mmCIF file of N, CA, C and O in Angstrom:
data_model
loop_
_atom_site.group_PDB
_atom_site.id
_atom_site.type_symbol
_atom_site.label_atom_id
_atom_site.label_comp_id
_atom_site.label_asym_id
_atom_site.label_seq_id
_atom_site.Cartn_x
_atom_site.Cartn_y
_atom_site.Cartn_z
ATOM 1 N N MET A 1 -120.436 68.861 22.002
ATOM 2 C CA MET A 1 -120.221 68.013 20.863
ATOM 3 C C MET A 1 -118.724 67.987 20.540
ATOM 4 O O MET A 1 -118.081 69.016 20.496
ATOM 5 N N SER A 2 -118.168 66.803 20.330
ATOM 6 C CA SER A 2 -116.736 66.709 20.060
ATOM 7 C C SER A 2 -116.470 66.725 18.558
ATOM 8 O O SER A 2 -117.284 66.303 17.747
ATOM 9 N N ILE A 3 -115.300 67.209 18.216
ATOM 10 C CA ILE A 3 -114.879 67.281 16.812
ATOM 11 C C ILE A 3 -114.284 65.935 16.431
ATOM 12 O O ILE A 3 -113.414 65.416 17.141
ATOM 13 N N PRO A 4 -114.740 65.339 15.315
ATOM 14 C CA PRO A 4 -114.180 64.044 14.922
ATOM 15 C C PRO A 4 -112.715 64.187 14.521
ATOM 16 O O PRO A 4 -112.324 65.148 13.877
ATOM 17 N N ARG A 5 -111.917 63.211 14.925
ATOM 18 C CA ARG A 5 -110.494 63.208 14.592
ATOM 19 C C ARG A 5 -110.275 62.537 13.248
ATOM 20 O O ARG A 5 -110.978 61.599 12.894
ATOM 21 N N PRO A 6 -109.301 62.995 12.479
ATOM 22 C CA PRO A 6 -109.028 62.344 11.187
ATOM 23 C C PRO A 6 -108.478 60.935 11.404
ATOM 24 O O PRO A 6 -107.890 60.632 12.450
ATOM 25 N N LEU A 7 -108.682 60.078 10.427
ATOM 26 C CA LEU A 7 -108.215 58.696 10.529
ATOM 27 C C LEU A 7 -106.708 58.577 10.376
ATOM 28 O O LEU A 7 -106.102 57.618 10.810
ATOM 29 N N PHE A 8 -106.092 59.543 9.732
ATOM 30 C CA PHE A 8 -104.648 59.509 9.546
ATOM 31 C C PHE A 8 -104.107 60.921 9.635
ATOM 32 O O PHE A 8 -104.832 61.892 9.472
ATOM 33 N N SER A 9 -102.821 60.996 9.877
ATOM 34 C CA SER A 9 -102.181 62.295 9.991
ATOM 35 C C SER A 9 -101.861 62.836 8.603
ATOM 36 O O SER A 9 -101.488 62.101 7.699
ATOM 37 N N ALA A 10 -102.004 64.120 8.419
ATOM 38 C CA ALA A 10 -101.717 64.740 7.130
ATOM 39 C C ALA A 10 -100.218 64.892 6.909
ATOM 40 O O ALA A 10 -99.764 65.053 5.792
ATOM 41 N N ALA A 11 -99.452 64.850 7.975
ATOM 42 C CA ALA A 11 -98.000 65.002 7.846
ATOM 43 C C ALA A 11 -97.400 63.683 7.377
ATOM 44 O O ALA A 11 -97.661 62.632 7.928
ATOM 45 N N VAL A 12 -96.598 63.744 6.350
ATOM 46 C CA VAL A 12 -95.940 62.561 5.818
ATOM 47 C C VAL A 12 -94.444 62.800 5.855
ATOM 48 O O VAL A 12 -93.955 63.809 5.376
ATOM 49 N N ARG A 13 -93.730 61.865 6.448
ATOM 50 C CA ARG A 13 -92.277 61.992 6.543
ATOM 51 C C ARG A 13 -91.661 61.208 5.397
ATOM 52 O O ARG A 13 -91.990 60.053 5.171
ATOM 53 N N THR A 14 -90.786 61.836 4.672
ATOM 54 C CA THR A 14 -90.100 61.150 3.583
ATOM 55 C C THR A 14 -88.708 60.749 4.044
ATOM 56 O O THR A 14 -88.089 61.419 4.860
ATOM 57 N N ARG A 15 -88.241 59.646 3.498
ATOM 58 C CA ARG A 15 -86.913 59.161 3.848
ATOM 59 C C ARG A 15 -85.869 59.841 2.977
ATOM 60 O O ARG A 15 -86.087 60.063 1.797
ATOM 61 N N THR A 16 -84.751 60.125 3.591
ATOM 62 C CA THR A 16 -83.630 60.682 2.849
ATOM 63 C C THR A 16 -82.414 59.804 3.082
ATOM 64 O O THR A 16 -82.419 58.936 3.951
ATOM 65 N N SER A 17 -81.389 60.021 2.310
ATOM 66 C CA SER A 17 -80.183 59.208 2.464
ATOM 67 C C SER A 17 -79.519 59.458 3.810
ATOM 68 O O SER A 17 -78.758 58.631 4.302
ATOM 69 N N SER A 18 -79.798 60.596 4.447
ATOM 70 C CA SER A 18 -79.197 60.873 5.744
ATOM 71 C C SER A 18 -79.866 60.094 6.871
ATOM 72 O O SER A 18 -79.378 60.080 7.991
ATOM 73 N N ASP A 19 -81.013 59.427 6.591
ATOM 74 C CA ASP A 19 -81.687 58.632 7.608
ATOM 75 C C ASP A 19 -80.877 57.395 7.984
ATOM 76 O O ASP A 19 -81.000 56.870 9.071
ATOM 77 N N VAL A 20 -80.050 56.905 7.061
ATOM 78 C CA VAL A 20 -79.221 55.739 7.332
ATOM 79 C C VAL A 20 -77.850 56.238 7.771
ATOM 80 O O VAL A 20 -77.082 56.733 6.972
ATOM 81 N N VAL A 21 -77.576 56.105 9.054
ATOM 82 C CA VAL A 21 -76.316 56.585 9.611
ATOM 83 C C VAL A 21 -75.504 55.377 10.051
ATOM 84 O O VAL A 21 -75.986 54.526 10.781
ATOM 85 N N GLN A 22 -74.293 55.301 9.577
ATOM 86 C CA GLN A 22 -73.421 54.189 9.939
ATOM 87 C C GLN A 22 -72.775 54.459 11.296
ATOM 88 O O GLN A 22 -72.192 55.509 11.517
ATOM 89 N N THR A 23 -72.905 53.540 12.215
ATOM 90 C CA THR A 23 -72.261 53.627 13.521
ATOM 91 C C THR A 23 -71.528 52.318 13.773
ATOM 92 O O THR A 23 -71.706 51.342 13.066
ATOM 93 N N LYS A 24 -70.708 52.301 14.820
ATOM 94 C CA LYS A 24 -69.992 51.076 15.175
ATOM 95 C C LYS A 24 -70.974 49.961 15.498
ATOM 96 O O LYS A 24 -70.758 48.809 15.144
ATOM 97 N N ALA A 25 -72.086 50.280 16.180
ATOM 98 C CA ALA A 25 -73.068 49.266 16.553
ATOM 99 C C ALA A 25 -73.713 48.635 15.325
ATOM 100 O O ALA A 25 -74.103 47.478 15.344
ATOM 101 N N MET A 26 -73.824 49.390 14.232
ATOM 102 C CA MET A 26 -74.464 48.872 13.030
ATOM 103 C C MET A 26 -73.553 47.925 12.265
ATOM 104 O O MET A 26 -74.000 47.248 11.351
ATOM 105 N N GLN A 27 -72.290 47.844 12.604
ATOM 106 C CA GLN A 27 -71.355 46.988 11.890
ATOM 107 C C GLN A 27 -71.348 45.558 12.413
ATOM 108 O O GLN A 27 -70.614 44.728 11.925
ATOM 109 N N LYS A 28 -72.191 45.263 13.422
ATOM 110 C CA LYS A 28 -72.260 43.904 13.954
ATOM 111 C C LYS A 28 -72.912 42.984 12.922
ATOM 112 O O LYS A 28 -73.789 43.401 12.185
ATOM 113 N N PRO A 29 -72.502 41.701 12.881
ATOM 114 C CA PRO A 29 -73.151 40.761 11.965
ATOM 115 C C PRO A 29 -74.626 40.601 12.322
ATOM 116 O O PRO A 29 -74.999 40.639 13.483
ATOM 117 N N LEU A 30 -75.465 40.405 11.306
ATOM 118 C CA LEU A 30 -76.892 40.217 11.531
ATOM 119 C C LEU A 30 -77.150 38.805 12.039
ATOM 120 O O LEU A 30 -76.501 37.856 11.620
ATOM 121 N N THR A 31 -78.103 38.655 12.926
ATOM 122 C CA THR A 31 -78.493 37.349 13.416
ATOM 123 C C THR A 31 -79.654 36.860 12.568
ATOM 124 O O THR A 31 -80.679 37.521 12.484
ATOM 125 N N ILE A 32 -79.477 35.715 11.941
ATOM 126 C CA ILE A 32 -80.505 35.164 11.079
ATOM 127 C C ILE A 32 -80.888 33.797 11.602
ATOM 128 O O ILE A 32 -80.080 32.875 11.602
ATOM 129 N N GLU A 33 -82.118 33.688 12.083
ATOM 130 C CA GLU A 33 -82.698 32.460 12.623
ATOM 131 C C GLU A 33 -81.776 31.799 13.647
ATOM 132 O O GLU A 33 -81.424 30.637 13.553
ATOM 133 N N GLY A 34 -81.362 32.572 14.642
ATOM 134 C CA GLY A 34 -80.597 32.044 15.747
ATOM 135 C C GLY A 34 -79.120 31.847 15.486
ATOM 136 O O GLY A 34 -78.379 31.541 16.398
ATOM 137 N N THR A 35 -78.668 31.965 14.255
ATOM 138 C CA THR A 35 -77.252 31.807 13.958
ATOM 139 C C THR A 35 -76.704 33.131 13.457
ATOM 140 O O THR A 35 -77.420 33.962 12.930
ATOM 141 N N ILE A 36 -75.426 33.308 13.636
ATOM 142 C CA ILE A 36 -74.803 34.547 13.177
ATOM 143 C C ILE A 36 -74.182 34.305 11.807
ATOM 144 O O ILE A 36 -73.360 33.424 11.630
ATOM 145 N N GLU A 37 -74.650 35.075 10.840
ATOM 146 C CA GLU A 37 -74.096 35.013 9.492
ATOM 147 C C GLU A 37 -73.034 36.103 9.405
ATOM 148 O O GLU A 37 -73.347 37.267 9.242
ATOM 149 N N SER A 38 -71.768 35.725 9.545
ATOM 150 C CA SER A 38 -70.697 36.714 9.610
ATOM 151 C C SER A 38 -70.525 37.484 8.301
ATOM 152 O O SER A 38 -70.018 38.583 8.300
ATOM 153 N N GLU A 39 -70.968 36.909 7.190
ATOM 154 C CA GLU A 39 -70.789 37.593 5.918
ATOM 155 C C GLU A 39 -71.792 38.725 5.731
ATOM 156 O O GLU A 39 -71.522 39.665 4.990
ATOM 157 N N PHE A 40 -72.948 38.688 6.381
ATOM 158 C CA PHE A 40 -73.962 39.721 6.223
ATOM 159 C C PHE A 40 -73.833 40.770 7.316
ATOM 160 O O PHE A 40 -74.273 40.580 8.431
ATOM 161 N N THR A 41 -73.204 41.888 6.986
ATOM 162 C CA THR A 41 -73.115 43.004 7.928
ATOM 163 C C THR A 41 -73.742 44.226 7.273
ATOM 164 O O THR A 41 -73.716 44.383 6.045
ATOM 165 N N ILE A 42 -74.327 45.072 8.072
ATOM 166 C CA ILE A 42 -74.976 46.272 7.563
ATOM 167 C C ILE A 42 -73.938 47.130 6.846
ATOM 168 O O ILE A 42 -72.850 47.342 7.343
ATOM 169 N N GLY A 43 -74.291 47.574 5.668
ATOM 170 C CA GLY A 43 -73.387 48.371 4.855
ATOM 171 C C GLY A 43 -72.645 47.554 3.816
ATOM 172 O O GLY A 43 -71.954 48.118 2.966
ATOM 173 N N SER A 44 -72.780 46.218 3.868
ATOM 174 C CA SER A 44 -72.113 45.361 2.886
ATOM 175 C C SER A 44 -72.730 45.552 1.514
ATOM 176 O O SER A 44 -73.925 45.766 1.373
ATOM 177 N N ARG A 45 -71.890 45.453 0.485
ATOM 178 C CA ARG A 45 -72.370 45.516 -0.888
ATOM 179 C C ARG A 45 -72.859 44.127 -1.285
ATOM 180 O O ARG A 45 -72.213 43.115 -0.963
ATOM 181 N N ILE A 46 -74.003 44.059 -1.962
ATOM 182 C CA ILE A 46 -74.583 42.775 -2.348
ATOM 183 C C ILE A 46 -74.917 42.780 -3.838
ATOM 184 O O ILE A 46 -75.004 43.821 -4.464
ATOM 185 N N GLU A 47 -75.100 41.577 -4.369
ATOM 186 C CA GLU A 47 -75.601 41.398 -5.733
ATOM 187 C C GLU A 47 -76.730 40.382 -5.668
ATOM 188 O O GLU A 47 -76.657 39.398 -4.919
ATOM 189 N N VAL A 48 -77.780 40.610 -6.432
ATOM 190 C CA VAL A 48 -78.920 39.710 -6.445
ATOM 191 C C VAL A 48 -78.621 38.547 -7.390
ATOM 192 O O VAL A 48 -78.198 38.749 -8.529
ATOM 193 N N LYS A 49 -78.850 37.321 -6.906
ATOM 194 C CA LYS A 49 -78.577 36.115 -7.684
ATOM 195 C C LYS A 49 -79.630 35.912 -8.772
ATOM 196 O O LYS A 49 -80.754 36.404 -8.668
ATOM 197 N N PRO A 50 -79.292 35.151 -9.820
ATOM 198 C CA PRO A 50 -80.255 34.870 -10.894
ATOM 199 C C PRO A 50 -81.518 34.151 -10.418
ATOM 200 O O PRO A 50 -82.568 34.278 -11.038
ATOM 201 N N SER A 51 -81.438 33.405 -9.326
ATOM 202 C CA SER A 51 -82.601 32.676 -8.822
ATOM 203 C C SER A 51 -83.712 33.612 -8.325
ATOM 204 O O SER A 51 -84.837 33.180 -8.130
ATOM 205 N N ALA A 52 -83.413 34.904 -8.164
ATOM 206 C CA ALA A 52 -84.422 35.874 -7.725
ATOM 207 C C ALA A 52 -85.344 36.270 -8.867
ATOM 208 O O ALA A 52 -86.376 36.888 -8.630
ATOM 209 N N GLY A 53 -84.987 35.914 -10.095
ATOM 210 C CA GLY A 53 -85.832 36.226 -11.243
ATOM 211 C C GLY A 53 -85.183 37.218 -12.184
ATOM 212 O O GLY A 53 -84.217 37.896 -11.825
ATOM 213 N N PRO A 54 -85.727 37.344 -13.381
ATOM 214 C CA PRO A 54 -85.092 38.184 -14.403
ATOM 215 C C PRO A 54 -85.117 39.676 -14.089
ATOM 216 O O PRO A 54 -84.238 40.413 -14.518
ATOM 217 N N ARG A 55 -86.122 40.143 -13.365
ATOM 218 C CA ARG A 55 -86.229 41.580 -13.078
ATOM 219 C C ARG A 55 -85.131 42.050 -12.124
ATOM 220 O O ARG A 55 -84.598 43.149 -12.260
ATOM 221 N N LEU A 56 -84.774 41.227 -11.143
ATOM 222 C CA LEU A 56 -83.793 41.620 -10.130
ATOM 223 C C LEU A 56 -82.404 41.047 -10.366
ATOM 224 O O LEU A 56 -81.430 41.525 -9.778
ATOM 225 N N CYS A 57 -82.299 40.048 -11.211
ATOM 226 C CA CYS A 57 -81.039 39.339 -11.453
ATOM 227 C C CYS A 57 -79.908 40.299 -11.806
ATOM 228 O O CYS A 57 -80.040 41.141 -12.686
ATOM 229 N N GLY A 58 -78.803 40.196 -11.084
ATOM 230 C CA GLY A 58 -77.613 40.976 -11.393
ATOM 231 C C GLY A 58 -77.574 42.376 -10.804
ATOM 232 O O GLY A 58 -76.561 43.045 -10.893
ATOM 233 N N LYS A 59 -78.660 42.831 -10.209
ATOM 234 C CA LYS A 59 -78.663 44.175 -9.627
ATOM 235 C C LYS A 59 -77.810 44.186 -8.359
ATOM 236 O O LYS A 59 -77.692 43.185 -7.659
ATOM 237 N N THR A 60 -77.197 45.316 -8.078
ATOM 238 C CA THR A 60 -76.365 45.465 -6.894
ATOM 239 C C THR A 60 -76.983 46.494 -5.964
ATOM 240 O O THR A 60 -77.806 47.314 -6.373
ATOM 241 N N GLY A 61 -76.573 46.444 -4.702
ATOM 242 C CA GLY A 61 -77.098 47.384 -3.726
ATOM 243 C C GLY A 61 -76.355 47.283 -2.408
ATOM 244 O O GLY A 61 -75.268 46.697 -2.334
ATOM 245 N N THR A 62 -76.968 47.842 -1.361
ATOM 246 C CA THR A 62 -76.371 47.887 -0.038
ATOM 247 C C THR A 62 -77.308 47.231 0.970
ATOM 248 O O THR A 62 -78.511 47.496 0.958
ATOM 249 N N LEU A 63 -76.766 46.406 1.830
ATOM 250 C CA LEU A 63 -77.533 45.764 2.890
ATOM 251 C C LEU A 63 -77.784 46.785 3.985
ATOM 252 O O LEU A 63 -76.842 47.379 4.508
ATOM 253 N N ILE A 64 -79.054 47.017 4.329
ATOM 254 C CA ILE A 64 -79.362 48.032 5.342
ATOM 255 C C ILE A 64 -79.927 47.441 6.626
ATOM 256 O O ILE A 64 -80.129 48.177 7.583
ATOM 257 N N GLY A 65 -80.192 46.131 6.669
ATOM 258 C CA GLY A 65 -80.671 45.543 7.910
ATOM 259 C C GLY A 65 -81.329 44.193 7.694
ATOM 260 O O GLY A 65 -81.436 43.696 6.582
ATOM 261 N N ALA A 66 -81.793 43.628 8.809
ATOM 262 C CA ALA A 66 -82.504 42.357 8.775
ATOM 263 C C ALA A 66 -83.981 42.628 8.535
ATOM 264 O O ALA A 66 -84.510 43.667 8.921
ATOM 265 N N GLY A 67 -84.651 41.701 7.880
ATOM 266 C CA GLY A 67 -86.079 41.824 7.629
ATOM 267 C C GLY A 67 -86.892 41.335 8.814
ATOM 268 O O GLY A 67 -86.355 40.856 9.820
ATOM 269 N N TYR A 68 -88.198 41.444 8.700
ATOM 270 C CA TYR A 68 -89.113 41.019 9.754
ATOM 271 C C TYR A 68 -89.108 39.510 9.908
ATOM 272 O O TYR A 68 -89.110 38.986 11.007
ATOM 273 N N HIS A 69 -89.121 38.797 8.791
ATOM 274 C CA HIS A 69 -89.164 37.344 8.809
ATOM 275 C C HIS A 69 -87.759 36.765 8.935
ATOM 276 O O HIS A 69 -86.787 37.387 8.500
ATOM 277 N N PRO A 70 -87.653 35.571 9.514
ATOM 278 C CA PRO A 70 -86.338 34.932 9.584
ATOM 279 C C PRO A 70 -85.778 34.721 8.179
ATOM 280 O O PRO A 70 -86.519 34.467 7.235
ATOM 281 N N LYS A 71 -84.490 34.864 8.056
ATOM 282 C CA LYS A 71 -83.774 34.690 6.792
ATOM 283 C C LYS A 71 -84.171 35.702 5.718
ATOM 284 O O LYS A 71 -84.086 35.424 4.537
ATOM 285 N N SER A 72 -84.621 36.881 6.118
ATOM 286 C CA SER A 72 -84.888 37.932 5.141
ATOM 287 C C SER A 72 -84.013 39.133 5.444
ATOM 288 O O SER A 72 -83.664 39.394 6.593
ATOM 289 N N LEU A 73 -83.633 39.841 4.398
ATOM 290 C CA LEU A 73 -82.745 40.990 4.513
ATOM 291 C C LEU A 73 -83.385 42.211 3.869
ATOM 292 O O LEU A 73 -84.091 42.087 2.862
ATOM 293 N N ARG A 74 -83.123 43.396 4.413
ATOM 294 C CA ARG A 74 -83.565 44.643 3.809
ATOM 295 C C ARG A 74 -82.403 45.185 2.993
ATOM 296 O O ARG A 74 -81.287 45.347 3.500
ATOM 297 N N VAL A 75 -82.663 45.466 1.726
ATOM 298 C CA VAL A 75 -81.631 45.860 0.779
ATOM 299 C C VAL A 75 -82.094 47.097 0.019
ATOM 300 O O VAL A 75 -83.254 47.166 -0.396
ATOM 301 N N ARG A 76 -81.204 48.067 -0.133
ATOM 302 C CA ARG A 76 -81.497 49.213 -1.001
ATOM 303 C C ARG A 76 -80.664 49.023 -2.268
ATOM 304 O O ARG A 76 -79.442 49.097 -2.236
ATOM 305 N N LEU A 77 -81.368 48.767 -3.373
ATOM 306 C CA LEU A 77 -80.684 48.565 -4.643
ATOM 307 C C LEU A 77 -80.193 49.899 -5.185
ATOM 308 O O LEU A 77 -80.801 50.940 -4.941
ATOM 309 N N ASP A 78 -79.104 49.865 -5.917
ATOM 310 C CA ASP A 78 -78.542 51.080 -6.516
ATOM 311 C C ASP A 78 -79.575 51.729 -7.430
ATOM 312 O O ASP A 78 -80.192 51.053 -8.253
ATOM 313 N N GLY A 79 -79.784 53.024 -7.259
ATOM 314 C CA GLY A 79 -80.740 53.754 -8.065
ATOM 315 C C GLY A 79 -82.159 53.732 -7.529
ATOM 316 O O GLY A 79 -83.037 54.365 -8.098
ATOM 317 N N SER A 80 -82.405 53.004 -6.450
ATOM 318 C CA SER A 80 -83.742 52.920 -5.864
ATOM 319 C C SER A 80 -83.883 53.895 -4.704
ATOM 320 O O SER A 80 -82.913 54.165 -3.998
ATOM 321 N N LYS A 81 -85.100 54.387 -4.505
ATOM 322 C CA LYS A 81 -85.346 55.306 -3.398
ATOM 323 C C LYS A 81 -85.593 54.563 -2.098
ATOM 324 O O LYS A 81 -85.237 55.029 -1.026
ATOM 325 N N PHE A 82 -86.245 53.414 -2.180
ATOM 326 C CA PHE A 82 -86.678 52.692 -0.986
ATOM 327 C C PHE A 82 -86.089 51.290 -0.953
ATOM 328 O O PHE A 82 -85.831 50.693 -1.998
ATOM 329 N N PRO A 83 -85.920 50.725 0.245
ATOM 330 C CA PRO A 83 -85.391 49.366 0.353
ATOM 331 C C PRO A 83 -86.446 48.316 0.020
ATOM 332 O O PRO A 83 -87.645 48.590 0.069
ATOM 333 N N ILE A 84 -85.972 47.127 -0.330
ATOM 334 C CA ILE A 84 -86.849 45.982 -0.543
ATOM 335 C C ILE A 84 -86.388 44.857 0.374
ATOM 336 O O ILE A 84 -85.276 44.882 0.902
ATOM 337 N N THR A 85 -87.238 43.873 0.571
ATOM 338 C CA THR A 85 -86.904 42.713 1.386
ATOM 339 C C THR A 85 -86.626 41.536 0.470
ATOM 340 O O THR A 85 -87.424 41.239 -0.413
ATOM 341 N N LEU A 86 -85.495 40.882 0.684
ATOM 342 C CA LEU A 86 -85.117 39.721 -0.103
ATOM 343 C C LEU A 86 -84.747 38.575 0.831
ATOM 344 O O LEU A 86 -84.212 38.783 1.912
ATOM 345 N N HIS A 87 -85.015 37.344 0.378
ATOM 346 C CA HIS A 87 -84.604 36.162 1.122
ATOM 347 C C HIS A 87 -83.090 36.021 1.017
ATOM 348 O O HIS A 87 -82.485 36.414 0.005
ATOM 349 N N VAL A 88 -82.482 35.497 2.049
ATOM 350 C CA VAL A 88 -81.022 35.339 2.110
ATOM 351 C C VAL A 88 -80.489 34.548 0.911
ATOM 352 O O VAL A 88 -79.415 34.844 0.389
ATOM 353 N N SER A 89 -81.246 33.566 0.449
ATOM 354 C CA SER A 89 -80.774 32.725 -0.659
ATOM 355 C C SER A 89 -80.684 33.480 -1.977
ATOM 356 O O SER A 89 -80.059 33.006 -2.920
ATOM 357 N N TYR A 90 -81.301 34.667 -2.085
ATOM 358 C CA TYR A 90 -81.256 35.454 -3.312
ATOM 359 C C TYR A 90 -80.145 36.484 -3.323
ATOM 360 O O TYR A 90 -80.005 37.221 -4.286
ATOM 361 N N VAL A 91 -79.359 36.547 -2.264
ATOM 362 C CA VAL A 91 -78.361 37.611 -2.107
ATOM 363 C C VAL A 91 -76.959 37.031 -2.002
ATOM 364 O O VAL A 91 -76.746 36.048 -1.295
ATOM 365 N N ALA A 92 -76.014 37.643 -2.712
ATOM 366 C CA ALA A 92 -74.605 37.261 -2.609
ATOM 367 C C ALA A 92 -73.795 38.504 -2.253
ATOM 368 O O ALA A 92 -74.058 39.592 -2.759
ATOM 369 N N ILE A 93 -72.825 38.339 -1.375
ATOM 370 C CA ILE A 93 -71.964 39.440 -0.971
ATOM 371 C C ILE A 93 -70.947 39.687 -2.074
ATOM 372 O O ILE A 93 -70.337 38.762 -2.596
ATOM 373 N N VAL A 94 -70.777 40.966 -2.437
ATOM 374 C CA VAL A 94 -69.779 41.356 -3.439
ATOM 375 C C VAL A 94 -68.497 41.677 -2.691
ATOM 376 O O VAL A 94 -68.488 42.513 -1.792
ATOM 377 N N LYS A 95 -67.426 41.041 -3.060
ATOM 378 C CA LYS A 95 -66.143 41.256 -2.367
ATOM 379 C C LYS A 95 -65.404 42.420 -2.957
ATOM 380 O O LYS A 95 -65.376 42.717 -4.072
#
């Protein structure tokens, strides 16, 4: 008789700030829907535009990568533990 296997692993890995490591390769511009958006590079500081809604409007954060869908970006907002996905039209680069 075989022992049933659990449906999920009991070990849970938590993310830490050391998981995001900046390298030269990460400084390349992100490719968004076949075109290169030179302004969006990993590690860039961003601000959320008012069109994103009142909850996110004006918040700042760091661009950490491209999202799964075309024209989406992964952003870690200041003070947040985890990144969120935002559409490119909701994000402005802070100079």
